[in-house]
Coordinates of C-alpha atoms in Angstrom, one line a residue:
X26 CA 195.7 60.8 122.3
X27 CA 195.5 57.4 120.6
X28 CA 192.6 56.6 118.2
X29 CA 191.8 53.4 120.1
X30 CA 192.0 53.1 123.8
X31 CA 195.0 51.0 125.0
X32 CA 195.1 49.2 128.4
X33 CA 198.1 49.9 130.6
X34 CA 199.0 47.9 133.7
X35 CA 200.7 50.0 136.4
X36 CA 202.8 47.9 138.8
X37 CA 203.7 50.1 141.8
X38 CA 203.8 49.3 145.5
X39 CA 203.4 53.0 146.4
X40 CA 199.7 53.6 146.5
X41 CA 199.9 57.4 146.1
X42 CA 202.2 57.2 143.1
X43 CA 200.1 54.5 141.5
X44 CA 197.0 56.5 141.9
X45 CA 198.5 59.7 140.5
X46 CA 199.8 57.8 137.4
X47 CA 196.5 56.1 136.9
X48 CA 194.6 59.4 137.0
X49 CA 197.1 61.0 134.5
X50 CA 196.9 58.1 132.1
X51 CA 193.1 57.9 132.2
X52 CA 192.9 61.6 131.6
X53 CA 195.0 61.0 128.4
X54 CA 192.6 58.3 127.2
X55 CA 194.1 55.1 128.4
X56 CA 192.4 52.3 130.3
X57 CA 194.5 51.6 133.5
X58 CA 194.8 48.5 135.6
X59 CA 197.0 48.4 138.7
X60 CA 199.0 45.9 140.7
X61 CA 200.8 46.6 144.0
X62 CA 203.2 43.6 143.9
X63 CA 204.9 41.3 141.5
X64 CA 202.6 38.2 141.9
X65 CA 199.5 40.3 141.3
X66 CA 201.1 41.9 138.4
X67 CA 201.9 38.5 136.7
X68 CA 198.3 37.3 137.4
X69 CA 196.7 40.5 136.0
X70 CA 198.9 40.7 132.9
X71 CA 198.3 37.0 132.0
X72 CA 194.5 36.9 132.7
X73 CA 193.6 40.4 131.3
X74 CA 194.0 42.2 128.0
X75 CA 197.1 44.5 128.5
X76 CA 198.8 46.5 125.8
X77 CA 201.7 47.8 128.0
X78 CA 203.1 47.3 131.5
X79 CA 204.7 50.1 133.5
X80 CA 206.8 48.1 135.9
X81 CA 208.4 49.6 139.1
X82 CA 211.8 47.8 139.5
X83 CA 211.9 48.0 143.3
X84 CA 208.7 46.3 144.5
X85 CA 208.2 45.1 148.0
X86 CA 207.5 41.5 148.8
X87 CA 209.1 38.3 147.5
X88 CA 209.1 39.3 143.7
X89 CA 210.8 42.5 142.4
X90 CA 210.1 44.1 139.1
X91 CA 212.7 42.2 137.2
X92 CA 211.3 38.8 138.3
X93 CA 207.7 39.8 137.6
X94 CA 208.7 41.0 134.1
X95 CA 210.4 37.7 133.3
X96 CA 207.3 35.7 134.4
X97 CA 205.0 37.9 132.3
X98 CA 207.2 37.6 129.2
X99 CA 207.3 33.8 129.5
X100 CA 203.5 33.8 129.0
X101 CA 202.8 36.8 126.9
X102 CA 204.5 39.1 124.4
X103 CA 203.8 42.5 126.0
X104 CA 205.9 45.6 125.9
X105 CA 207.3 46.4 129.4
X106 CA 208.7 49.8 130.4
X107 CA 210.6 49.9 133.7
X108 CA 210.1 52.8 136.0
X109 CA 213.1 53.6 138.2
X110 CA 214.8 56.5 140.0
X111 CA 218.2 55.0 139.3
X112 CA 220.2 55.2 136.1
X113 CA 223.4 53.3 137.1
X114 CA 225.1 51.2 134.4
X115 CA 224.3 48.0 136.3
X116 CA 220.6 48.9 136.4
X117 CA 220.6 49.8 132.7
X118 CA 222.3 46.4 131.7
X119 CA 219.8 44.5 133.9
X120 CA 216.8 46.2 132.2
X121 CA 218.3 45.6 128.7
X122 CA 218.6 41.9 129.4
X123 CA 214.9 41.7 130.0
X124 CA 213.1 44.0 127.5
X125 CA 214.0 45.9 124.4
X126 CA 211.7 48.8 125.4
X127 CA 214.0 50.2 128.1
X128 CA 213.0 52.3 131.1
X129 CA 211.6 55.7 132.1
X130 CA 212.8 57.8 135.1
X131 CA 210.3 58.5 137.8
X132 CA 209.3 62.1 138.4
X133 CA 210.5 63.0 134.8
X134 CA 207.2 64.6 134.1
X135 CA 203.9 63.6 132.5
X136 CA 205.0 64.6 129.0
X137 CA 208.1 62.5 129.1
X138 CA 206.2 59.5 130.4
X139 CA 203.4 59.9 127.8
X140 CA 205.9 60.3 125.0
X141 CA 207.7 57.2 126.2
X142 CA 204.5 55.2 126.3
X143 CA 203.4 56.3 122.8
X144 CA 206.9 55.6 121.4
X145 CA 206.9 52.1 123.0
X146 CA 203.4 51.3 121.6
X147 CA 204.4 52.3 118.1
X148 CA 207.6 50.4 118.3
X149 CA 205.9 47.3 119.6
X150 CA 203.3 47.5 116.8
X151 CA 206.1 47.8 114.2
X152 CA 207.9 44.9 115.8
X153 CA 204.7 42.8 115.8
X154 CA 204.1 43.4 112.1
X155 CA 207.7 42.4 111.4
X156 CA 207.4 39.4 113.6
X157 CA 204.1 38.2 112.0
X158 CA 205.6 38.8 108.5
X159 CA 208.7 36.8 109.4
X160 CA 206.6 34.1 111.0
X161 CA 204.4 33.9 107.9
X162 CA 207.4 33.7 105.6
X163 CA 209.1 31.1 107.8
X164 CA 205.9 29.0 107.7
X165 CA 205.7 29.4 104.0
X166 CA 209.3 28.4 103.6
X167 CA 209.0 25.4 105.9
X168 CA 205.6 24.2 104.6
X169 CA 206.4 24.2 100.9
X170 CA 207.8 21.0 99.4
X171 CA 210.7 22.8 97.7
X172 CA 214.0 23.9 99.3
X173 CA 214.8 27.7 99.3
X174 CA 218.4 28.6 99.4
X175 CA 221.0 31.3 98.7
X176 CA 224.7 31.1 97.8
X177 CA 227.4 33.7 97.9
X178 CA 229.7 34.8 95.1
X179 CA 231.9 31.7 95.6
X180 CA 229.0 29.3 95.4
X181 CA 228.8 28.5 99.2
X182 CA 225.4 28.1 100.8
X183 CA 224.5 31.1 103.0
X184 CA 220.9 30.0 103.7
X185 CA 218.8 26.9 103.2
X186 CA 215.3 26.2 104.4
X187 CA 214.5 23.4 106.9
X188 CA 212.9 21.4 104.1
X189 CA 216.4 20.2 103.2
X190 CA 216.3 17.6 106.1
X191 CA 213.1 15.9 104.7
X192 CA 214.6 15.7 101.2
X193 CA 218.3 14.9 102.0
X194 CA 218.4 13.7 105.6
X195 CA 220.9 16.4 106.4
X196 CA 220.1 19.1 109.0
X197 CA 220.4 22.8 108.1
X198 CA 223.6 23.2 110.2
X199 CA 225.1 20.2 108.3
X200 CA 224.6 21.8 105.0
X201 CA 225.1 25.5 105.5
X202 CA 228.5 26.9 104.5
X203 CA 229.0 23.9 102.2
X204 CA 229.6 24.5 98.4
X205 CA 226.5 24.2 96.2
X206 CA 228.2 21.3 94.4
X207 CA 228.8 19.3 97.6
X208 CA 226.7 16.1 98.1
X209 CA 226.3 15.9 94.3
X210 CA 226.5 12.4 92.7
X211 CA 229.2 11.3 90.2
X212 CA 229.7 13.3 87.0
X213 CA 226.9 15.6 87.9
X214 CA 229.4 17.6 90.0
X215 CA 230.9 19.0 86.8
X216 CA 227.4 19.9 85.6
X217 CA 226.6 21.9 88.8
X218 CA 230.0 23.7 88.8
X219 CA 229.6 24.5 85.1
X220 CA 226.1 25.9 85.8
X221 CA 227.4 28.4 88.3
X222 CA 230.3 29.3 86.1
X223 CA 228.0 30.2 83.2
X224 CA 226.0 32.9 85.2
X225 CA 226.3 36.0 83.0
X226 CA 223.1 37.9 83.5
X227 CA 220.2 38.3 85.9
X228 CA 217.8 35.7 84.6
X229 CA 216.6 32.2 85.6
X230 CA 218.9 29.3 85.1
X231 CA 217.6 25.7 85.3
X232 CA 219.2 22.3 85.6
X233 CA 218.6 18.8 86.8
X234 CA 221.2 16.7 88.6
X235 CA 221.6 14.0 91.3
X236 CA 222.3 14.5 94.9
X237 CA 223.4 11.9 97.5
X238 CA 221.1 11.6 100.5
X239 CA 222.6 11.1 104.0
X240 CA 221.5 7.4 103.9
X241 CA 223.4 6.9 100.6
X242 CA 220.3 6.9 98.3
X243 CA 220.4 9.0 95.1
X244 CA 217.8 11.8 94.7
X245 CA 217.1 13.7 91.5
X246 CA 216.9 17.4 92.0
X247 CA 215.6 20.2 89.8
X248 CA 217.3 23.5 90.5
X249 CA 216.1 27.0 89.5
X250 CA 218.6 29.8 90.3
X251 CA 218.6 33.6 89.7
X252 CA 222.0 35.2 90.1
X253 CA 222.7 38.5 91.7
X254 CA 225.2 41.0 90.4
X255 CA 226.7 43.9 92.2
X256 CA 228.4 46.5 89.9
X257 CA 228.5 43.8 87.2
X258 CA 230.3 41.3 89.5
X259 CA 228.6 38.0 90.5
X260 CA 227.7 38.4 94.1
X261 CA 225.6 35.2 94.7
X262 CA 222.3 33.7 93.8
X263 CA 218.9 32.6 95.2
X264 CA 216.9 29.7 94.1
X265 CA 214.6 26.7 94.7
X266 CA 215.5 23.0 94.7
X267 CA 212.7 20.5 94.0
X268 CA 212.9 16.8 94.6
X269 CA 211.9 15.2 91.3
X270 CA 213.0 11.6 92.2
X271 CA 209.5 10.1 91.8
X272 CA 209.0 12.0 88.5
X273 CA 212.3 10.6 87.2
X274 CA 211.3 7.1 88.3
X275 CA 208.0 7.5 86.5
X276 CA 209.8 8.7 83.4
X277 CA 212.2 5.8 83.5
X278 CA 209.2 3.4 84.0
X279 CA 207.4 5.0 81.0
X280 CA 210.6 4.8 79.0
X281 CA 211.0 1.2 79.9
X282 CA 207.4 0.4 79.0
X283 CA 207.7 2.2 75.7
X284 CA 210.9 0.3 74.9
X285 CA 209.0 -3.0 75.8
X286 CA 206.2 -1.9 73.5
X287 CA 208.6 -1.2 70.7
X288 CA 210.2 -4.6 71.2
X289 CA 206.8 -6.3 71.2
X290 CA 205.8 -4.5 68.0
X291 CA 209.0 -5.6 66.3
X292 CA 208.5 -9.2 67.4
X293 CA 204.8 -9.2 66.2
X294 CA 205.8 -7.6 62.9
X295 CA 208.5 -10.2 62.4
X296 CA 206.2 -13.1 63.1
X297 CA 203.6 -11.6 60.8
X298 CA 206.1 -11.3 58.0
X299 CA 207.1 -15.0 58.5
X300 CA 203.5 -16.0 58.3
X301 CA 203.0 -13.9 55.1
X302 CA 206.1 -15.4 53.5
X303 CA 204.8 -18.9 54.3
X304 CA 201.4 -18.0 52.6
X305 CA 203.1 -16.8 49.5
X306 CA 205.6 -19.7 49.2
X307 CA 203.4 -22.7 50.1
X308 CA 205.4 -25.2 47.9
X309 CA 209.0 -24.7 49.0
X310 CA 210.4 -25.1 52.5
X311 CA 213.8 -23.7 51.4
X312 CA 212.2 -20.6 49.9
X313 CA 210.3 -19.9 53.1
X314 CA 213.3 -20.3 55.3
X315 CA 215.6 -18.3 53.0
X316 CA 213.2 -15.3 53.0
X317 CA 212.2 -15.6 56.6
X318 CA 215.7 -15.6 58.0
X319 CA 216.3 -12.1 56.6
X320 CA 213.3 -10.8 58.7
X321 CA 214.2 -12.5 62.0
X322 CA 216.9 -10.0 63.1
X323 CA 214.3 -7.2 63.2
X324 CA 212.8 -8.8 66.3
X325 CA 215.9 -8.3 68.4
X326 CA 217.0 -5.1 70.3
X327 CA 220.0 -4.5 68.1
X328 CA 218.9 -5.8 64.7
X329 CA 222.0 -4.5 62.8
X330 CA 224.3 -6.6 65.1
X331 CA 222.4 -9.9 64.9
X332 CA 223.2 -12.8 62.6
X333 CA 220.9 -15.8 62.4
X334 CA 221.7 -19.3 61.3
X335 CA 219.1 -22.0 60.5
X336 CA 220.0 -25.7 60.1
X337 CA 217.2 -27.7 58.6
X338 CA 217.8 -31.3 57.8
X339 CA 221.4 -30.6 56.9
X340 CA 220.7 -27.4 54.8
X341 CA 222.3 -24.3 56.3
X342 CA 220.9 -20.8 55.9
X343 CA 222.5 -17.5 57.1
X344 CA 221.1 -14.0 57.5
X345 CA 224.5 -12.3 57.4
X346 CA 228.1 -12.9 56.4
X347 CA 229.9 -12.9 59.8
X348 CA 229.2 -14.8 63.0
X349 CA 230.9 -14.3 66.4
X350 CA 231.4 -17.8 67.7
X351 CA 231.0 -16.9 71.4
X352 CA 227.7 -16.6 73.3
X353 CA 224.6 -17.4 71.3
X354 CA 221.0 -18.5 71.7
X355 CA 220.0 -21.8 70.0
X356 CA 216.5 -23.3 69.8
X357 CA 215.3 -26.6 68.1
X358 CA 212.8 -26.5 65.3
X359 CA 210.3 -29.3 66.0
X360 CA 208.3 -30.7 63.1
X361 CA 205.6 -33.4 63.6
X362 CA 207.0 -34.2 67.0
X363 CA 210.6 -34.6 66.0
X364 CA 213.7 -32.3 65.7
X365 CA 213.8 -31.1 62.1
X366 CA 216.7 -28.7 62.7
X367 CA 217.6 -25.6 64.8
X368 CA 217.8 -21.8 64.7
X369 CA 220.7 -20.0 66.3
X370 CA 221.3 -16.2 66.9
X371 CA 224.6 -14.4 67.4
X372 CA 225.4 -10.8 68.4
X373 CA 228.4 -9.7 66.4
X374 CA 229.5 -7.2 69.1
X375 CA 229.3 -9.7 72.0
X376 CA 226.1 -8.2 73.3
X377 CA 224.2 -10.4 75.8
X378 CA 220.8 -11.7 75.0
X379 CA 217.9 -10.7 77.3
X380 CA 215.3 -13.2 78.5
X381 CA 212.8 -11.6 76.2
X382 CA 215.0 -12.1 73.2
X383 CA 215.5 -15.8 74.2
X384 CA 211.8 -16.2 74.4
X385 CA 211.3 -14.5 71.1
X386 CA 213.7 -16.9 69.3
X387 CA 211.9 -19.8 70.9
X388 CA 208.6 -18.4 69.5
X389 CA 210.3 -18.0 66.0
X390 CA 211.4 -21.7 66.2
X391 CA 207.9 -22.8 67.0
X392 CA 206.4 -20.7 64.2
X393 CA 208.9 -22.1 61.7
X394 CA 208.1 -25.6 62.8
X395 CA 204.4 -25.1 62.2
X396 CA 205.1 -23.5 58.8
X397 CA 207.3 -26.4 57.7
X398 CA 204.6 -28.8 58.9
X399 CA 202.1 -27.0 56.8
X400 CA 204.3 -27.0 53.8
X401 CA 205.0 -30.7 54.1
X402 CA 201.2 -31.4 54.5
X403 CA 200.4 -29.2 51.5
X404 CA 203.0 -30.9 49.4
X405 CA 201.7 -34.3 50.4
X406 CA 198.2 -33.2 49.6
X407 CA 199.3 -31.8 46.2
X408 CA 200.9 -35.1 45.3
X409 CA 197.8 -36.9 46.4
X410 CA 195.7 -34.6 44.3
X411 CA 198.0 -35.2 41.3
X412 CA 197.6 -38.9 41.8
X413 CA 193.8 -38.6 41.9
X414 CA 193.9 -36.4 38.7
X415 CA 196.1 -39.0 37.0
X416 CA 193.7 -41.8 37.9
X417 CA 190.8 -39.7 36.7
X418 CA 192.6 -39.1 33.4
X419 CA 193.3 -42.8 33.0
X420 CA 189.6 -43.5 33.5
X421 CA 188.7 -40.9 30.9
X422 CA 191.1 -42.5 28.5
X423 CA 189.6 -45.9 29.2
X424 CA 186.1 -44.5 28.5
X425 CA 187.3 -43.0 25.3
X426 CA 188.8 -46.2 24.1
X427 CA 185.7 -48.1 25.0
X428 CA 183.6 -45.6 22.9
X429 CA 186.0 -45.7 20.1
X430 CA 186.8 -49.4 20.0
X431 CA 183.4 -50.9 20.9
X432 CA 180.5 -48.5 20.3
X433 CA 182.1 -47.0 17.2
X434 CA 182.9 -50.4 15.7
X435 CA 179.4 -51.7 16.4
X436 CA 177.7 -48.7 14.8
X437 CA 179.9 -49.0 11.8
X438 CA 179.0 -52.7 11.4
X439 CA 175.3 -51.9 11.6
X440 CA 175.7 -49.3 8.9
X441 CA 177.6 -51.8 6.7
X442 CA 174.9 -54.5 7.2
X443 CA 172.0 -52.1 6.4
X444 CA 173.8 -51.0 3.2
X445 CA 174.1 -54.7 2.3
X446 CA 170.4 -55.2 2.8
X447 CA 169.6 -52.2 0.8
X448 CA 171.6 -53.5 -2.2
X449 CA 169.9 -57.0 -2.2
X450 CA 166.5 -57.9 -3.7
X451 CA 164.3 -59.1 -0.9
X452 CA 160.9 -59.2 -2.7
X453 CA 160.4 -55.6 -1.9
X454 CA 159.8 -56.1 1.8
X455 CA 162.1 -53.3 2.9
X456 CA 162.0 -50.1 0.9
X457 CA 165.4 -49.0 -0.2
X458 CA 164.8 -45.4 0.8
X459 CA 164.1 -46.5 4.3
X460 CA 167.2 -48.5 4.4
X461 CA 169.2 -45.5 3.1
X462 CA 167.7 -43.3 5.7
X463 CA 168.5 -45.7 8.6
X464 CA 172.0 -46.0 7.2
X465 CA 172.5 -42.2 7.2
X466 CA 171.2 -42.0 10.8
X467 CA 173.6 -44.6 11.9
X468 CA 176.4 -42.9 10.0
X469 CA 175.5 -39.6 11.8
X470 CA 175.6 -41.4 15.1
X471 CA 179.0 -42.8 14.2
X472 CA 180.3 -39.3 13.4
X473 CA 179.0 -38.0 16.7
X474 CA 180.7 -40.9 18.5
X475 CA 183.9 -40.0 16.7
X476 CA 183.6 -36.3 17.8
X477 CA 183.0 -37.3 21.4
X478 CA 186.0 -39.6 21.1
X479 CA 188.2 -36.8 19.9
X480 CA 187.2 -34.7 22.9
X481 CA 188.6 -37.4 25.2
X482 CA 192.4 -37.6 24.6
X483 CA 193.8 -41.2 24.2
X484 CA 196.7 -40.2 26.5
X485 CA 198.1 -37.3 28.6
X486 CA 199.5 -34.3 26.7
X487 CA 203.3 -34.9 26.7
X488 CA 205.7 -32.2 28.0
X489 CA 207.2 -32.0 24.5
X490 CA 204.0 -31.8 22.4
X491 CA 201.9 -29.1 24.3
X492 CA 202.3 -26.7 21.4
X493 CA 201.1 -29.2 18.8
X494 CA 198.1 -30.2 21.0
X495 CA 197.0 -26.6 21.5
X496 CA 197.4 -25.9 17.8
X497 CA 195.1 -28.8 17.0
X498 CA 192.7 -27.5 19.6
X499 CA 192.5 -24.2 17.7
X500 CA 191.8 -26.1 14.4
X501 CA 189.0 -28.1 16.0
X502 CA 187.4 -25.0 17.4
X503 CA 187.4 -23.4 13.9
X504 CA 185.9 -26.6 12.3
X505 CA 183.3 -27.3 15.0
X506 CA 182.1 -23.9 16.0
X507 CA 182.8 -22.0 12.7
X508 CA 184.7 -19.1 14.4
X509 CA 188.1 -17.6 14.1
X510 CA 190.5 -19.2 16.6
X511 CA 194.2 -18.3 16.3
X512 CA 197.1 -19.8 18.1
X513 CA 200.7 -18.4 18.5
X514 CA 203.8 -19.6 20.3
X515 CA 206.8 -17.4 21.3
X516 CA 210.0 -18.9 22.6
X517 CA 211.1 -22.4 23.2
X518 CA 208.4 -24.0 25.4
X519 CA 209.6 -27.0 27.3
X520 CA 207.9 -28.2 30.4
X521 CA 209.3 -30.4 33.2
X522 CA 206.6 -33.1 33.1
X523 CA 203.5 -34.4 31.3
X524 CA 201.3 -33.4 34.3
X525 CA 202.0 -29.7 33.9
X526 CA 201.6 -29.9 30.2
X527 CA 198.2 -31.7 30.5
X528 CA 196.9 -29.1 33.0
X529 CA 197.8 -26.2 30.7
X530 CA 196.1 -27.9 27.8
X531 CA 192.9 -28.5 29.8
X532 CA 192.9 -24.9 31.0
X533 CA 193.2 -23.7 27.4
X534 CA 190.5 -26.1 26.3
X535 CA 188.1 -25.0 29.0
X536 CA 188.8 -21.3 28.3
X537 CA 188.1 -21.6 24.5
X538 CA 185.0 -23.8 25.0
X539 CA 183.6 -21.2 27.5
X540 CA 184.3 -18.4 24.9
X541 CA 182.6 -20.4 22.1
X542 CA 179.5 -21.5 24.0
X543 CA 178.8 -18.7 26.4
X544 CA 180.3 -15.3 25.3
X545 CA 179.1 -15.1 21.7
X546 CA 182.7 -14.5 20.7
X547 CA 183.7 -14.3 17.0
X548 CA 187.4 -14.3 17.6
X549 CA 189.6 -16.2 20.0
X550 CA 193.4 -15.7 20.5
X551 CA 195.5 -18.4 22.3
X552 CA 199.1 -17.4 23.2
X553 CA 201.8 -19.3 24.9
X554 CA 205.2 -17.7 25.6
X555 CA 208.4 -18.2 27.7
X556 CA 209.7 -15.2 29.6
X557 CA 212.4 -15.3 32.3
X558 CA 211.9 -18.9 33.3
X559 CA 208.1 -18.5 33.3
X560 CA 205.6 -20.2 30.9
X561 CA 202.7 -17.8 30.2
X562 CA 199.4 -19.1 28.7
X563 CA 196.7 -16.6 27.7
X564 CA 193.3 -16.9 26.1
X565 CA 191.5 -13.7 24.9
X566 CA 188.1 -13.5 23.2
X567 CA 186.1 -10.6 21.9
X568 CA 182.8 -11.8 23.4
X569 CA 180.5 -10.1 25.9
X570 CA 182.7 -11.0 28.9
X571 CA 181.5 -11.8 32.3
X572 CA 178.6 -9.7 33.6
X573 CA 178.8 -8.1 37.1
X574 CA 177.8 -10.5 40.0
X575 CA 178.2 -13.5 37.7
X576 CA 180.3 -16.1 39.5
X577 CA 181.4 -17.6 36.1
X578 CA 180.1 -21.2 36.8
X579 CA 182.3 -24.2 37.7
X580 CA 184.6 -23.7 34.7
X581 CA 186.6 -20.9 36.3
X582 CA 186.9 -22.8 39.5
X583 CA 188.3 -25.8 37.6
X584 CA 190.8 -23.7 35.8
X585 CA 192.0 -22.1 39.1
X586 CA 192.2 -25.5 40.7
X587 CA 194.4 -26.9 37.8
X588 CA 196.6 -23.7 38.0
X589 CA 197.2 -24.3 41.7
X590 CA 198.1 -27.9 41.1
X591 CA 201.1 -26.9 39.0
X592 CA 202.1 -23.9 41.2
X593 CA 200.8 -21.3 38.7
X594 CA 199.3 -17.8 39.1
X595 CA 195.8 -17.6 37.7
X596 CA 193.9 -14.6 36.4
X597 CA 190.4 -14.4 34.8
X598 CA 188.8 -11.0 34.2
X599 CA 187.1 -8.8 31.7
X600 CA 189.6 -7.4 29.2
X601 CA 190.0 -3.6 29.4
X602 CA 189.3 -3.4 25.6
X603 CA 186.6 -6.0 25.1
X604 CA 185.8 -9.6 25.9
X605 CA 187.3 -11.9 28.5
X606 CA 190.9 -12.7 29.4
X607 CA 192.4 -15.8 31.0
X608 CA 196.1 -16.1 31.9
X609 CA 198.3 -18.6 33.8
X610 CA 201.9 -18.0 34.8
X611 CA 203.9 -21.2 35.6
X612 CA 207.5 -20.9 37.0
X613 CA 209.9 -23.5 35.4

């Protein structure tokens, strides 16, 4: 007897037979429903819960057992067992075409019928479990985004899930029995065939390749396969195919963006270097262009294949030795509103320029134009400053001459007249000692006037007498301030003009005066040397140096200013040993 009561529908037009079967089945623990004709049997089976139908084949009325069974099975999946008194072949085939659960002979006994019912119910339950499992698997296969497939030992598809149509556009029947490498794009066919040929053990193999969709589009596919071996021989494989087209597109986009970022960084770095070069070479247009042209190729995609040529006012500059006179990019260099020259780039391998590279070269041309404008303006300003300094020096010389030639002479005349009065007898009206005292005071004023006059040179320091002038400066410092001031010269010092010579002299004069007046120095060393086309002036004292947070007054600013006028490099700092150190390097 079953653990749970099952409901059985008896379809029998013989009332006595139906009643007998009903009593027997209920006695054995079943719930029994009955129907005397085919139509009632269909209605009862569909509307009620029925676990099994015992169907008499030969029913009276317009619908026999076969027809009723078909109607029921169209609406419900119920096991049907036919009851018949005939076992002819024709009858058996007819039953088999309707239900897999067969038939039972009437009047075969209760035991046989009960056994048949139990067997059919168990078989139906097993079939249902299998059907549900298969249905769940089918749904799983159809619902996932990946394609499940299997191939035989020759690489031909033996199964592929319906998802293939959504990915490729091909229906299952259009793909099945094709080789796994079919529909593969271009050279990826070799990759797929090589993948299958390398199967040597039961493990996971992965690869990525391109497939051609039915509409002609290219799809990127990621394949994961696990081969199957029978007695050591490759018998096939199962696996999963994933559509990674969007991922590949994203990777390509990221790759493109990273490349653009790299190009932009190269361009920015190149433009920064040009600006830095311009800051370090403010006096020479040629020097800026010659150094900048070597940095410009780094802003292009293939820097090692780029040659740059710059033509500025008839002067030609090259970044390399060879130029391919074919396609090139050329941009004008505009300075103060006019064409000053041009910059041209060539790819030695014939590579085409991108729009970004053309824009970059235009930016470089604009930057060079602004740099040249700045250099021209600074040079003009420097010349103007030199002219102002020259005028200032002329005025100082004029003042010196006036003091020397007028005031000095007048004071000397007064001293002479007073001495005359002192030597004459004027009835004692003017005491001689007073006259002598006035004469001494006037004489002292004359000496002071002369000292002041010596501090104002009568003319600029010539480019050929700088050494003599600084040597005299050292002598004056010893006499006036009573300290040890030494001067030494190494090498043949010849400057290009009087202006440079004068500025170096004034820097030395300011440095030694500062040391004597402010640092309590006892010793001062002045050195001037020539080393590798550079004139180097140094002044070192043994005083207290410059205290921390002391700006150094206007003297250091003046020295730095004079150094800049002659294109020098100026340093002023406490010496590591003791005292203060001033140096100027001037390129010849």
